[in-house]
RNA sequence: GGAGAGGUGGCCGAGUCGGCCGAAGGCAGCCGCCUGCUAAGCGGUUACAGGGGCAAAACCUCUGUCCCGGGUUCGAAUCCCGGCCUCUCCGCCA
């Protein structure tokens, strides 16, 4: 959610910032609603002040043994008027919030303009794709041939976009997870947290996922609809929510958290897209990085977060590139975001394996995550950042495709072998 | 799931038959004084949000907030209803 005050004070700048991402047309209605809201607040507060003063004198009169009946009757009427004003105010507030929730975050000044993927900017590349000497196969072929990935059985018990991992593949999933968590906790200074995988509607809304992305999220069925829980589409949701409605002290910032959770996504509207293999699943594992910082720290912390995500692929010795999103290609909550794209020889292209975003105060404002400045004691909103460090399923794909050999076996990156009892190669079990 | 108890400021804790309670007292923090010794004493001070005034900061003022949401009342931390959470006992359970 954007700062209402900013919209009020400089609506043109806000509209300009939103030009590439949509929502600019909503600025006008925010302004109108805000104006009527303030009118209503003013009037009802004046009446309340009047009423409070009168109640005071009524109390005093009663204690003196007088009968302030006339005054009481008058205040009864004032009370009715206040009630009416508040009903109207509630309506306007709800509408204002509804509109505000539709507006995406403002891009950081360093974000390139543009409306589509084509205007994203590649910032750097690392590693050289292997020369295979044969045509590298996509992971789903490799995995099925090795008896490690089982799409048919997953579809039988659930539906498409689910996968069963057998034996060494299941182990590899766990090894990757463990490796990433160890790297981030031991070397990058993150604190590991374990969090709920189902959260309430308020938490989803504070994050920015509701109401905009309701159709992308799995939801539990409750007799009382208002108490439904949502399966997290990413650990970003519960981890960022950790400090909801808290005031953190500046010296404890930045907070750096890492969490491992499964992620659940409906993938509505992606029919036909990435249907093969386990690129796009309803359920996948992810190691997520979250930071809570002061406004001054956040952009530096974004840079180091991307580096932390990249480091995973460097240690796995898998090529990748880093892309800076243009304004129009960013997620709803992001002010600036980088994708790390891993090289997938089976597809012959780079595919997103991590997305690191600085949401600035967009989420913090909704969730009321604040900090008290070390000097001066001022309270202000924190900035929140999140990034995958990394998507485990896609990392597994990358390991399979990049490590494949002529005979269809797969060489395991050396950094993972300690987590696999020293296993060097995945081969077809005999 | 059943029965009971409870949710007050950074923490502890008091709030009578609803008014003078944004809330006693203690602790902690901050500022100052005093003191010359690893401490104590004295005085003051310390919540958050929103609106208005101000070019703005300081500041002034109003409103709201004693778990949350409704209600009763001229007036509610105090009464009523609903919800959430915590604790104890029982049941069930990985």
Short mmCIF file of C-alpha atoms (C1' of nucleotides) in Angstrom, two decimals:
data_model
loop_
_atom_site.label_atom_id
_atom_site.label_comp_id
_atom_site.label_asym_id
_atom_site.label_seq_id
_atom_site.Cartn_x
_atom_site.Cartn_y
_atom_site.Cartn_z
CA UNK A 1 0.00 0.00 0.00
CA UNK A 2 1.27 3.42 -0.90
CA UNK A 3 1.51 6.29 1.53
CA UNK A 4 -1.78 8.14 1.42
CA UNK A 5 -0.01 11.32 2.39
CA UNK A 6 2.32 11.04 -0.59
CA UNK A 7 -0.62 10.62 -2.95
CA UNK A 8 -2.31 13.60 -1.35
CA UNK A 9 0.72 15.84 -1.53
CA UNK A 10 2.08 14.93 -4.93
CA UNK A 11 -0.50 13.06 -6.97
CA UNK A 12 1.19 13.87 -10.27
CA UNK A 13 4.46 12.28 -9.21
CA UNK A 14 2.64 9.17 -8.05
CA UNK A 15 0.72 8.89 -11.31
CA UNK A 16 3.93 9.35 -13.26
CA UNK A 17 5.62 6.62 -11.26
CA UNK A 18 2.77 4.24 -11.90
CA UNK A 19 2.66 4.95 -15.62
CA UNK A 20 4.46 1.74 -16.58
CA UNK A 21 2.71 -0.50 -14.09
CA UNK A 22 -0.93 0.50 -14.01
CA UNK A 23 -2.96 2.01 -11.22
CA UNK A 24 -2.32 5.64 -12.21
CA UNK A 25 -5.99 6.05 -13.08
CA UNK A 26 -6.88 5.24 -9.46
CA UNK A 27 -5.02 8.24 -8.07
CA UNK A 28 -7.94 10.56 -8.79
CA UNK A 29 -10.44 8.45 -6.87
CA UNK A 30 -8.03 8.18 -3.95
CA UNK A 31 -7.87 11.96 -3.87
CA UNK A 32 -11.66 12.31 -3.94
CA UNK A 33 -12.22 9.69 -1.27
CA UNK A 34 -9.53 11.15 0.92
CA UNK A 35 -11.11 14.60 0.69
CA UNK A 36 -14.53 13.36 1.74
CA UNK A 37 -12.98 11.24 4.44
CA UNK A 38 -11.26 14.22 5.95
CA UNK A 39 -14.42 16.26 5.75
CA UNK A 40 -16.31 13.58 7.66
CA UNK A 41 -13.56 13.12 10.22
CA UNK A 42 -13.48 16.81 10.90
CA UNK A 43 -17.20 17.17 11.41
CA UNK A 44 -17.62 14.11 13.59
CA UNK A 45 -14.64 15.02 15.73
CA UNK A 46 -15.98 18.49 16.35
CA UNK A 47 -19.24 16.98 17.49
CA UNK A 48 -17.42 14.50 19.69
CA UNK A 49 -15.49 17.29 21.33
CA UNK A 50 -18.76 19.07 22.00
CA UNK A 51 -20.30 15.91 23.42
CA UNK A 52 -17.31 15.16 25.63
CA UNK A 53 -17.40 18.63 27.12
CA UNK A 54 -21.15 18.36 27.72
CA UNK A 55 -20.84 14.95 29.38
CA UNK A 56 -18.35 16.49 31.71
CA UNK A 57 -20.72 19.24 32.81
CA UNK A 58 -23.64 16.81 33.05
CA UNK A 59 -21.62 14.72 35.46
CA UNK A 60 -20.77 17.77 37.53
CA UNK A 61 -24.38 18.94 37.57
CA UNK A 62 -25.58 15.54 38.73
CA UNK A 63 -23.09 15.54 41.53
CA UNK A 64 -24.49 18.87 42.62
CA UNK A 65 -27.92 17.27 42.66
CA UNK A 66 -29.27 19.16 39.67
CA UNK A 67 -31.20 17.64 36.82
CA UNK A 68 -29.52 18.30 33.46
CA UNK A 69 -32.31 16.62 31.47
CA UNK A 70 -32.39 19.25 28.72
CA UNK A 71 -28.67 18.97 28.11
CA UNK A 72 -28.93 15.19 28.06
CA UNK A 73 -31.66 15.30 25.47
CA UNK A 74 -29.60 17.63 23.32
CA UNK A 75 -26.62 15.31 23.53
CA UNK A 76 -28.79 12.40 22.56
CA UNK A 77 -29.41 14.17 19.27
CA UNK A 78 -25.76 14.99 18.82
CA UNK A 79 -25.07 11.31 19.40
CA UNK A 80 -27.43 10.37 16.59
CA UNK A 81 -25.72 12.78 14.26
CA UNK A 82 -22.31 11.37 15.14
CA UNK A 83 -23.54 7.85 14.54
CA UNK A 84 -24.74 8.80 11.06
CA UNK A 85 -21.47 10.51 10.23
CA UNK A 86 -19.48 7.53 11.38
CA UNK A 87 -21.50 5.14 9.29
CA UNK A 88 -20.75 7.28 6.28
CA UNK A 89 -17.09 7.52 7.27
CA UNK A 90 -16.86 3.76 7.56
CA UNK A 91 -18.21 3.40 4.05
CA UNK A 92 -15.73 5.91 2.64
CA UNK A 93 -12.85 4.32 4.55
CA UNK A 94 -13.67 0.89 3.19
CA UNK A 95 -13.84 2.23 -0.34
CA UNK A 96 -10.59 4.13 0.07
CA UNK A 97 -8.85 1.02 1.32
CA UNK A 98 -10.29 -1.04 -1.50
CA UNK A 99 -8.84 1.37 -4.06
CA UNK A 100 -5.52 1.73 -2.26
CA UNK A 101 -5.10 -2.04 -2.26
CA UNK A 102 -5.36 -2.07 -6.04
CA UNK A 103 -2.39 0.24 -6.52
CA UNK A 104 1.03 -1.36 -7.00
CA UNK A 105 4.21 -0.07 -5.43
CA UNK A 106 6.10 2.86 -6.90
CA UNK A 107 9.29 1.92 -8.76
CA UNK A 108 12.59 2.95 -7.23
CA UNK A 109 14.32 5.72 -9.25
CA UNK A 110 17.03 3.25 -10.31
CA UNK A 111 14.51 0.97 -12.02
CA UNK A 112 14.59 1.15 -15.82
CA UNK A 113 11.36 2.20 -17.54
CA UNK A 114 9.48 -0.29 -19.63
CA UNK A 115 6.38 -2.38 -19.64
CA UNK A 116 7.47 -5.83 -20.73
CA UNK A 117 10.11 -8.46 -20.10
CA UNK A 118 11.92 -7.21 -23.20
CA UNK A 119 12.90 -4.02 -21.37
CA UNK A 120 14.53 -5.83 -18.47
CA UNK A 121 18.24 -5.22 -18.18
CA UNK A 122 20.80 -7.98 -17.86
CA UNK A 123 23.30 -6.88 -15.21
CA UNK A 124 25.78 -9.72 -15.19
CA UNK A 125 26.50 -13.30 -16.13
CA UNK A 126 28.48 -15.95 -14.37
CA UNK A 127 29.85 -19.26 -15.65
CA UNK A 128 30.02 -20.76 -19.08
CA UNK A 129 27.47 -23.29 -20.26
CA UNK A 130 29.09 -26.68 -20.73
CA UNK A 131 29.82 -28.01 -24.19
CA UNK A 132 28.04 -31.32 -24.08
CA UNK A 133 29.05 -33.04 -27.30
CA UNK A 134 25.49 -34.34 -27.52
CA UNK A 135 22.10 -32.76 -27.42
CA UNK A 136 21.34 -32.17 -23.74
CA UNK A 137 18.00 -33.54 -22.65
CA UNK A 138 15.34 -31.76 -20.62
CA UNK A 139 15.09 -32.81 -16.98
CA UNK A 140 11.74 -34.55 -17.32
CA UNK A 141 13.20 -36.98 -19.86
CA UNK A 142 16.36 -37.52 -17.87
CA UNK A 143 14.52 -37.86 -14.61
CA UNK A 144 11.98 -40.34 -15.90
CA UNK A 145 14.66 -42.38 -17.62
CA UNK A 146 16.57 -42.55 -14.35
CA UNK A 147 13.43 -43.56 -12.50
CA UNK A 148 13.77 -40.49 -10.29
CA UNK A 149 10.95 -38.19 -11.40
CA UNK A 150 7.45 -39.62 -11.58
CA UNK A 151 4.81 -37.37 -13.08
CA UNK A 152 2.26 -40.05 -13.89
CA UNK A 153 1.80 -41.24 -10.34
CA UNK A 154 1.65 -37.68 -9.01
CA UNK A 155 -1.10 -36.84 -11.49
CA UNK A 156 -2.95 -40.02 -10.49
CA UNK A 157 -3.16 -39.11 -6.82
CA UNK A 158 -3.45 -35.33 -7.26
CA UNK A 159 -3.47 -33.75 -10.70
CA UNK A 160 -1.06 -32.34 -13.25
CA UNK A 161 1.65 -29.97 -12.01
CA UNK A 162 2.65 -32.31 -9.22
CA UNK A 163 5.67 -34.57 -9.12
CA UNK A 164 6.81 -37.57 -7.12
CA UNK A 165 10.54 -37.74 -6.41
CA UNK A 166 11.92 -41.23 -5.94
CA UNK A 167 14.97 -42.30 -4.00
CA UNK A 168 18.06 -40.28 -4.83
CA UNK A 169 15.97 -37.44 -6.27
CA UNK A 170 14.10 -37.06 -3.00
CA UNK A 171 17.44 -37.15 -1.29
CA UNK A 172 18.79 -34.54 -3.70
CA UNK A 173 15.87 -32.24 -2.92
CA UNK A 174 16.72 -32.54 0.75
CA UNK A 175 20.45 -32.11 0.11
CA UNK A 176 19.91 -28.91 -1.84
CA UNK A 177 17.70 -27.54 0.90
CA UNK A 178 20.16 -28.38 3.61
CA UNK A 179 23.06 -26.96 1.65
CA UNK A 180 21.30 -23.67 1.02
CA UNK A 181 20.21 -23.28 4.64
CA UNK A 182 23.71 -24.03 5.85
CA UNK A 183 25.24 -21.52 3.45
CA UNK A 184 22.91 -18.70 4.42
CA UNK A 185 22.99 -19.31 8.14
CA UNK A 186 26.70 -20.06 8.49
CA UNK A 187 28.19 -17.68 5.96
CA UNK A 188 25.64 -15.02 5.11
CA UNK A 189 24.38 -14.18 8.58
CA UNK A 190 20.75 -15.18 8.28
CA UNK A 191 18.75 -16.55 11.19
CA UNK A 192 16.74 -19.64 10.37
CA UNK A 193 13.05 -19.60 11.19
CA UNK A 194 10.35 -22.20 10.88
CA UNK A 195 6.90 -20.77 10.29
CA UNK A 196 3.25 -21.63 9.69
CA UNK A 197 2.35 -22.74 6.18
CA UNK A 198 -1.22 -21.59 6.50
CA UNK A 199 -1.97 -18.00 7.37
CA UNK A 200 -5.05 -15.86 7.83
CA UNK A 201 -6.52 -13.37 5.39
CA UNK A 202 -5.11 -10.33 7.17
CA UNK A 203 -1.59 -11.67 6.79
CA UNK A 204 -2.13 -12.29 3.09
CA UNK A 205 -3.52 -8.81 2.67
CA UNK A 206 -0.70 -7.13 4.55
CA UNK A 207 1.75 -8.84 2.26
CA UNK A 208 -0.03 -7.50 -0.79
CA UNK A 209 -1.29 -10.84 -2.11
CA UNK A 210 -4.90 -10.20 -1.25
CA UNK A 211 -7.18 -9.09 -2.69
CA UNK A 212 -5.25 -8.86 -5.97
CA UNK A 213 -4.12 -12.46 -6.29
CA UNK A 214 -6.85 -14.42 -4.58
CA UNK A 215 -7.26 -16.74 -7.57
CA UNK A 216 -3.61 -17.83 -7.28
CA UNK A 217 -3.83 -19.05 -3.71
CA UNK A 218 -5.18 -22.25 -2.18
CA UNK A 219 -7.63 -21.61 0.59
CA UNK A 220 -9.12 -23.83 3.26
CA UNK A 221 -12.84 -24.36 3.43
CA UNK A 222 -14.34 -23.24 6.72
CA UNK A 223 -17.93 -23.09 7.83
CA UNK A 224 -17.20 -19.48 8.71
CA UNK A 225 -15.70 -18.02 5.53
CA UNK A 226 -14.00 -15.26 7.51
CA UNK A 227 -11.87 -17.82 9.26
CA UNK A 228 -10.49 -19.51 6.19
CA UNK A 229 -6.74 -19.96 6.09
CA UNK A 230 -4.54 -19.64 3.05
CA UNK A 231 -1.72 -21.94 2.06
CA UNK A 232 1.35 -19.84 1.61
CA UNK A 233 2.52 -19.29 -1.97
CA UNK A 234 5.93 -18.38 -0.56
CA UNK A 235 7.58 -18.18 2.87
CA UNK A 236 7.86 -14.45 2.26
CA UNK A 237 4.31 -14.20 3.61
CA UNK A 238 4.74 -15.66 7.11
CA UNK A 239 8.34 -14.52 7.55
CA UNK A 240 7.64 -10.91 6.64
CA UNK A 241 4.64 -11.09 8.96
CA UNK A 242 6.86 -12.01 11.90
CA UNK A 243 7.12 -8.42 13.09
CA UNK A 244 3.64 -7.25 12.20
CA UNK A 245 2.54 -4.40 14.48
CA UNK A 246 5.91 -4.29 16.19
CA UNK A 247 8.30 -1.41 16.73
CA UNK A 248 11.87 -2.65 16.35
CA UNK A 249 14.81 -0.76 17.69
CA UNK A 250 17.17 0.51 15.04
CA UNK A 251 20.34 -1.17 16.35
CA UNK A 252 18.68 -4.57 15.82
CA UNK A 253 18.28 -3.85 12.11
CA UNK A 254 18.70 -5.20 9.56
CA UNK A 255 17.02 -8.46 10.50
CA UNK A 256 18.02 -11.23 8.14
CA UNK A 257 15.88 -14.35 8.11
CA UNK A 258 15.97 -17.55 6.11
CA UNK A 259 13.12 -20.04 6.06
CA UNK A 260 12.51 -23.31 4.32
CA UNK A 261 8.90 -24.05 3.38
CA UNK A 262 6.89 -25.65 0.67
CA UNK A 263 5.00 -23.19 -1.53
CA UNK A 264 1.53 -23.74 -2.94
CA UNK A 265 0.23 -21.98 -6.02
CA UNK A 266 -2.85 -22.50 -8.15
CA UNK A 267 -1.10 -21.33 -11.31
CA UNK A 268 -4.45 -20.20 -12.66
CA UNK A 269 -4.25 -18.85 -16.16
CA UNK A 270 -1.05 -20.65 -17.05
CA UNK A 271 -2.65 -23.49 -19.00
CA UNK A 272 -0.25 -24.94 -21.47
CA UNK A 273 2.68 -23.03 -20.04
CA UNK A 274 5.56 -25.20 -18.81
CA UNK A 275 3.30 -28.24 -18.68
CA UNK A 276 6.21 -30.63 -19.01
CA UNK A 277 8.45 -31.42 -16.12
CA UNK A 278 8.59 -29.74 -12.76
CA UNK A 279 9.28 -26.16 -13.75
CA UNK A 280 5.86 -24.88 -12.77
CA UNK A 281 4.21 -26.82 -9.97
CA UNK A 282 1.32 -26.43 -7.57
CA UNK A 283 3.71 -27.42 -4.80
CA UNK A 284 7.42 -26.74 -4.58
CA UNK A 285 10.06 -26.22 -1.95
CA UNK A 286 11.84 -22.95 -1.48
CA UNK A 287 14.50 -21.52 0.77
CA UNK A 288 13.45 -17.94 1.25
CA UNK A 289 15.46 -14.93 2.37
CA UNK A 290 13.73 -12.04 4.09
CA UNK A 291 15.20 -8.82 5.42
CA UNK A 292 13.73 -6.08 7.49
CA UNK A 293 15.77 -2.90 7.31
CA UNK A 294 15.75 0.84 7.75
CA UNK A 295 14.93 2.85 4.63
CA UNK A 296 18.58 3.90 4.35
CA UNK A 297 19.81 0.31 4.33
CA UNK A 298 17.37 -1.34 2.01
CA UNK A 299 18.97 -0.87 -1.37
CA UNK A 300 22.38 -2.08 -0.18
CA UNK A 301 20.69 -5.02 1.47
CA UNK A 302 18.95 -5.84 -1.79
CA UNK A 303 22.31 -6.00 -3.56
CA UNK A 304 23.78 -8.32 -0.95
CA UNK A 305 20.68 -10.48 -0.99
CA UNK A 306 21.06 -11.04 -4.73
CA UNK A 307 24.72 -11.92 -4.15
CA UNK A 308 23.67 -14.39 -1.47
CA UNK A 309 21.28 -16.08 -3.88
CA UNK A 310 23.90 -16.12 -6.64
CA UNK A 311 26.38 -17.73 -4.32
CA UNK A 312 24.25 -20.86 -4.21
CA UNK A 313 24.64 -21.35 -7.96
CA UNK A 314 28.33 -20.51 -7.88
CA UNK A 315 28.93 -23.23 -5.33
CA UNK A 316 26.85 -25.61 -7.43
CA UNK A 317 28.95 -24.48 -10.42
CA UNK A 318 25.94 -23.79 -12.57
CA UNK A 319 25.88 -20.80 -14.96
CA UNK A 320 23.38 -18.01 -14.46
CA UNK A 321 22.65 -14.40 -15.20
CA UNK A 322 21.14 -11.57 -13.18
CA UNK A 323 18.40 -9.42 -14.62
CA UNK A 324 17.06 -6.13 -13.33
CA UNK A 325 13.32 -5.83 -13.85
CA UNK A 326 11.91 -2.85 -15.66
CA UNK A 327 9.06 -0.96 -13.99
CA UNK A 328 6.28 -2.82 -15.75
CA UNK A 329 7.66 -6.32 -15.17
CA UNK A 330 7.95 -6.12 -11.39
CA UNK A 331 5.70 -7.83 -8.92
CA UNK A 332 2.90 -5.83 -7.34
CA UNK A 333 4.68 -5.17 -4.03
CA UNK A 334 8.17 -4.50 -5.40
CA UNK A 335 9.91 -1.16 -5.77
CA UNK A 336 12.94 -2.80 -7.31
CA UNK A 337 13.70 -6.38 -8.14
CA UNK A 338 16.33 -8.62 -9.62
CA UNK A 339 15.85 -12.10 -11.00
CA UNK A 340 18.57 -14.69 -10.93
CA UNK A 341 18.12 -16.89 -13.99
CA UNK A 342 19.76 -20.26 -14.15
CA UNK A 343 21.01 -21.86 -17.34
CA UNK A 344 18.96 -24.89 -18.34
CA UNK A 345 20.71 -26.71 -21.21
CA UNK A 346 17.70 -28.98 -21.77
CA UNK A 347 15.65 -25.94 -22.66
CA UNK A 348 18.55 -23.98 -24.07
CA UNK A 349 17.66 -20.93 -22.05
CA UNK A 350 17.90 -19.07 -18.78
CA UNK A 351 14.99 -19.60 -16.40
CA UNK A 352 14.10 -17.71 -13.22
CA UNK A 353 15.32 -19.48 -10.10
CA UNK A 354 15.25 -16.53 -7.74
CA UNK A 355 13.57 -13.19 -7.54
CA UNK A 356 14.87 -10.67 -5.02
CA UNK A 357 12.81 -7.60 -4.29
CA UNK A 358 12.93 -4.50 -2.21
CA UNK A 359 9.34 -3.75 -1.25
CA UNK A 360 10.41 -0.65 0.65
CA UNK A 361 7.59 0.42 2.99
CA UNK A 362 4.79 -1.01 0.86
CA UNK A 363 4.26 -4.07 3.04
CA UNK A 364 5.54 -2.53 6.24
CA UNK A 365 2.88 0.17 6.05
CA UNK A 366 0.09 -2.39 5.85
CA UNK A 367 1.61 -4.69 8.44
CA UNK A 368 2.75 -1.82 10.65
CA UNK A 369 6.32 -2.98 10.86
CA UNK A 370 8.19 -0.02 12.26
CA UNK A 371 11.42 0.91 13.96
CA UNK A 372 12.50 3.50 16.46
CA UNK A 373 15.48 5.53 15.33
CA UNK A 374 18.56 5.23 17.53
CA UNK A 375 18.87 9.00 17.68
CA UNK A 376 15.81 11.13 18.19
CA UNK A 377 13.52 8.22 18.94
CA UNK A 378 11.39 8.81 15.86
CA UNK A 379 9.19 5.95 14.73
CA UNK A 380 9.11 5.16 11.03
CA UNK A 381 8.20 2.28 8.75
CA UNK A 382 10.80 -0.36 8.02
CA UNK A 383 11.60 -1.59 4.56
CA UNK A 384 11.00 -5.24 3.76
CA UNK A 385 12.91 -7.34 1.25
CA UNK A 386 12.52 -10.87 0.10
CA UNK A 387 14.24 -13.21 -2.28
CA UNK A 388 14.49 -16.85 -3.10
CA UNK A 389 17.68 -18.40 -2.00
CA UNK A 390 16.73 -20.53 -4.05
CA UNK A 391 13.69 -22.31 -5.41
CA UNK A 392 14.69 -25.86 -4.58
CA UNK A 393 12.71 -27.64 -7.29
CA UNK A 394 14.21 -25.53 -10.01
CA UNK A 395 17.65 -25.98 -8.50
CA UNK A 396 17.13 -29.72 -8.76
CA UNK A 397 16.19 -29.32 -12.40
CA UNK A 398 19.32 -27.26 -12.97
CA UNK A 399 21.49 -29.88 -11.31
CA UNK A 400 20.00 -32.63 -13.48
CA UNK A 401 20.24 -30.78 -16.76
CA UNK A 402 23.67 -29.27 -16.21
CA UNK A 403 25.19 -32.42 -14.78
CA UNK A 404 23.94 -34.88 -17.39
CA UNK A 405 26.34 -37.21 -19.15
CA UNK A 406 26.24 -39.04 -22.49
CA UNK A 407 24.94 -42.22 -20.87
CA UNK A 408 22.05 -40.41 -19.23
CA UNK A 409 23.57 -40.39 -15.77
CA UNK A 410 24.02 -37.18 -13.80
CA UNK A 411 27.09 -35.95 -11.97
CA UNK A 412 26.27 -34.44 -8.60
CA UNK A 413 27.94 -31.08 -7.80
CA UNK A 414 30.74 -31.72 -5.35
CA UNK A 415 29.35 -29.33 -2.79
CA UNK A 416 26.25 -31.51 -2.44
CA UNK A 417 28.01 -34.84 -2.09
CA UNK A 418 28.54 -34.56 1.68
CA UNK A 419 24.77 -34.26 1.95
CA UNK A 420 24.29 -37.38 -0.20
CA UNK A 421 26.55 -39.77 1.69
CA UNK A 422 29.28 -39.08 -0.82
CA UNK A 423 27.21 -40.08 -3.83
CA UNK A 424 28.89 -38.78 -7.00
CA UNK A 425 26.52 -39.83 -9.73
CA UNK A 426 22.86 -40.52 -10.26
CA UNK A 427 22.34 -43.64 -12.34
CA UNK A 428 19.47 -45.88 -13.27
CA UNK A 429 18.94 -48.31 -10.41
CA UNK A 430 19.39 -51.89 -11.56
"C1'" G B 1 -14.03 -31.11 22.06
"C1'" G B 2 -15.91 -30.28 27.63
"C1'" A B 3 -15.35 -27.27 32.43
"C1'" G B 4 -13.19 -23.08 34.74
"C1'" A B 5 -9.88 -18.53 35.14
"C1'" G B 6 -7.96 -14.43 32.77
"C1'" G B 7 -6.42 -10.54 28.92
"C1'" U B 8 -4.84 -2.76 31.63
"C1'" G B 9 1.03 1.53 29.43
"C1'" G B 10 8.42 -1.23 27.95
"C1'" C B 11 7.53 -4.86 32.28
"C1'" C B 12 4.73 -5.88 37.01
"C1'" G B 13 0.25 -4.31 38.90
"C1'" A B 14 -4.33 -1.19 41.16
"C1'" G B 15 -8.79 0.26 39.25
"C1'" U B 16 -14.74 0.99 44.45
"C1'" C B 17 -22.21 1.06 43.22
"C1'" G B 18 -20.20 3.57 35.07
"C1'" G B 19 -18.34 10.24 35.32
"C1'" C B 20 -13.00 13.95 38.28
"C1'" C B 21 -8.87 7.39 34.56
"C1'" G B 22 -4.74 7.76 29.08
"C1'" A B 23 -5.29 5.36 33.64
"C1'" A B 24 -2.63 4.85 41.22
"C1'" G B 25 1.81 2.39 42.75
"C1'" G B 26 6.36 -0.25 41.68
"C1'" C B 27 10.28 -1.56 38.20
"C1'" A B 28 12.94 -0.13 33.86
"C1'" G B 29 14.49 4.09 30.55
"C1'" C B 30 15.78 9.27 29.78
"C1'" C B 31 17.09 14.42 31.69
"C1'" G B 32 18.81 17.29 35.74
"C1'" C B 33 20.48 17.94 40.87
"C1'" C B 34 23.23 15.99 44.72
"C1'" U B 35 27.02 12.84 46.05
"C1'" G B 36 33.41 11.45 45.28
"C1'" C B 37 33.02 6.03 44.68
"C1'" U B 38 31.81 0.03 41.81
"C1'" A B 39 25.79 2.28 45.05
"C1'" A B 40 22.10 5.32 47.05
"C1'" G B 41 18.98 9.80 47.42
"C1'" C B 42 15.92 13.98 45.31
"C1'" G B 43 13.12 16.40 41.29
"C1'" G B 44 11.26 16.03 36.46
"C1'" U B 45 10.10 13.10 32.39
"C1'" U B 46 8.98 8.63 29.09
"C1'" A B 47 2.68 5.35 24.39
"C1'" C B 48 0.69 5.09 19.40
"C1'" A B 49 -2.36 6.68 15.48
"C1'" G B 50 -5.49 10.19 12.87
"C1'" G B 51 -7.51 15.28 11.97
"C1'" G B 52 -6.86 20.67 12.42
"C1'" G B 53 -3.56 25.12 13.22
"C1'" C B 54 1.77 26.33 11.18
"C1'" A B 55 5.47 27.28 4.80
"C1'" A B 56 7.83 23.63 7.95
"C1'" A B 57 10.14 21.76 12.54
"C1'" A B 58 9.27 22.78 17.46
"C1'" C B 59 4.83 23.50 19.50
"C1'" C B 60 -0.56 24.04 20.29
"C1'" U B 61 -5.34 21.71 19.87
"C1'" C B 62 -9.07 17.97 18.98
"C1'" U B 63 -10.40 12.72 18.32
"C1'" G B 64 -9.52 7.58 19.03
"C1'" U B 65 -6.95 3.57 21.49
"C1'" C B 66 -7.04 -0.13 28.83
"C1'" C B 67 -7.13 -7.77 23.38
"C1'" C B 68 -10.63 -7.04 18.87
"C1'" G B 69 -15.72 -5.93 16.99
"C1'" G B 70 -20.65 -4.52 18.20
"C1'" G B 71 -24.33 -2.70 21.96
"C1'" U B 72 -26.52 0.08 26.35
"C1'" U B 73 -25.75 5.35 28.17
"C1'" C B 74 -25.52 12.39 28.06
"C1'" G B 75 -20.98 9.56 29.59
"C1'" A B 76 -17.59 2.78 29.76
"C1'" A B 77 -11.06 0.21 31.27
"C1'" U B 78 -15.51 -0.38 34.32
"C1'" C B 79 -22.27 -3.01 32.27
"C1'" C B 80 -24.25 -6.47 27.96
"C1'" C B 81 -23.39 -9.56 23.36
"C1'" G B 82 -19.99 -11.83 19.79
"C1'" G B 83 -14.96 -13.12 18.59
"C1'" C B 84 -9.63 -13.91 19.27
"C1'" C B 85 -5.74 -15.30 22.47
"C1'" U B 86 -3.43 -17.25 27.12
"C1'" C B 87 -3.54 -20.42 31.52
"C1'" U B 88 -5.52 -24.80 34.57
"C1'" C B 89 -8.21 -29.54 34.67
"C1'" C B 90 -10.59 -33.50 31.69
"C1'" G B 91 -11.02 -35.97 26.90
"C1'" C B 92 -8.64 -37.00 22.19
"C1'" C B 93 -4.28 -37.01 19.37
"C1'" A B 94 1.26 -36.99 15.57
#
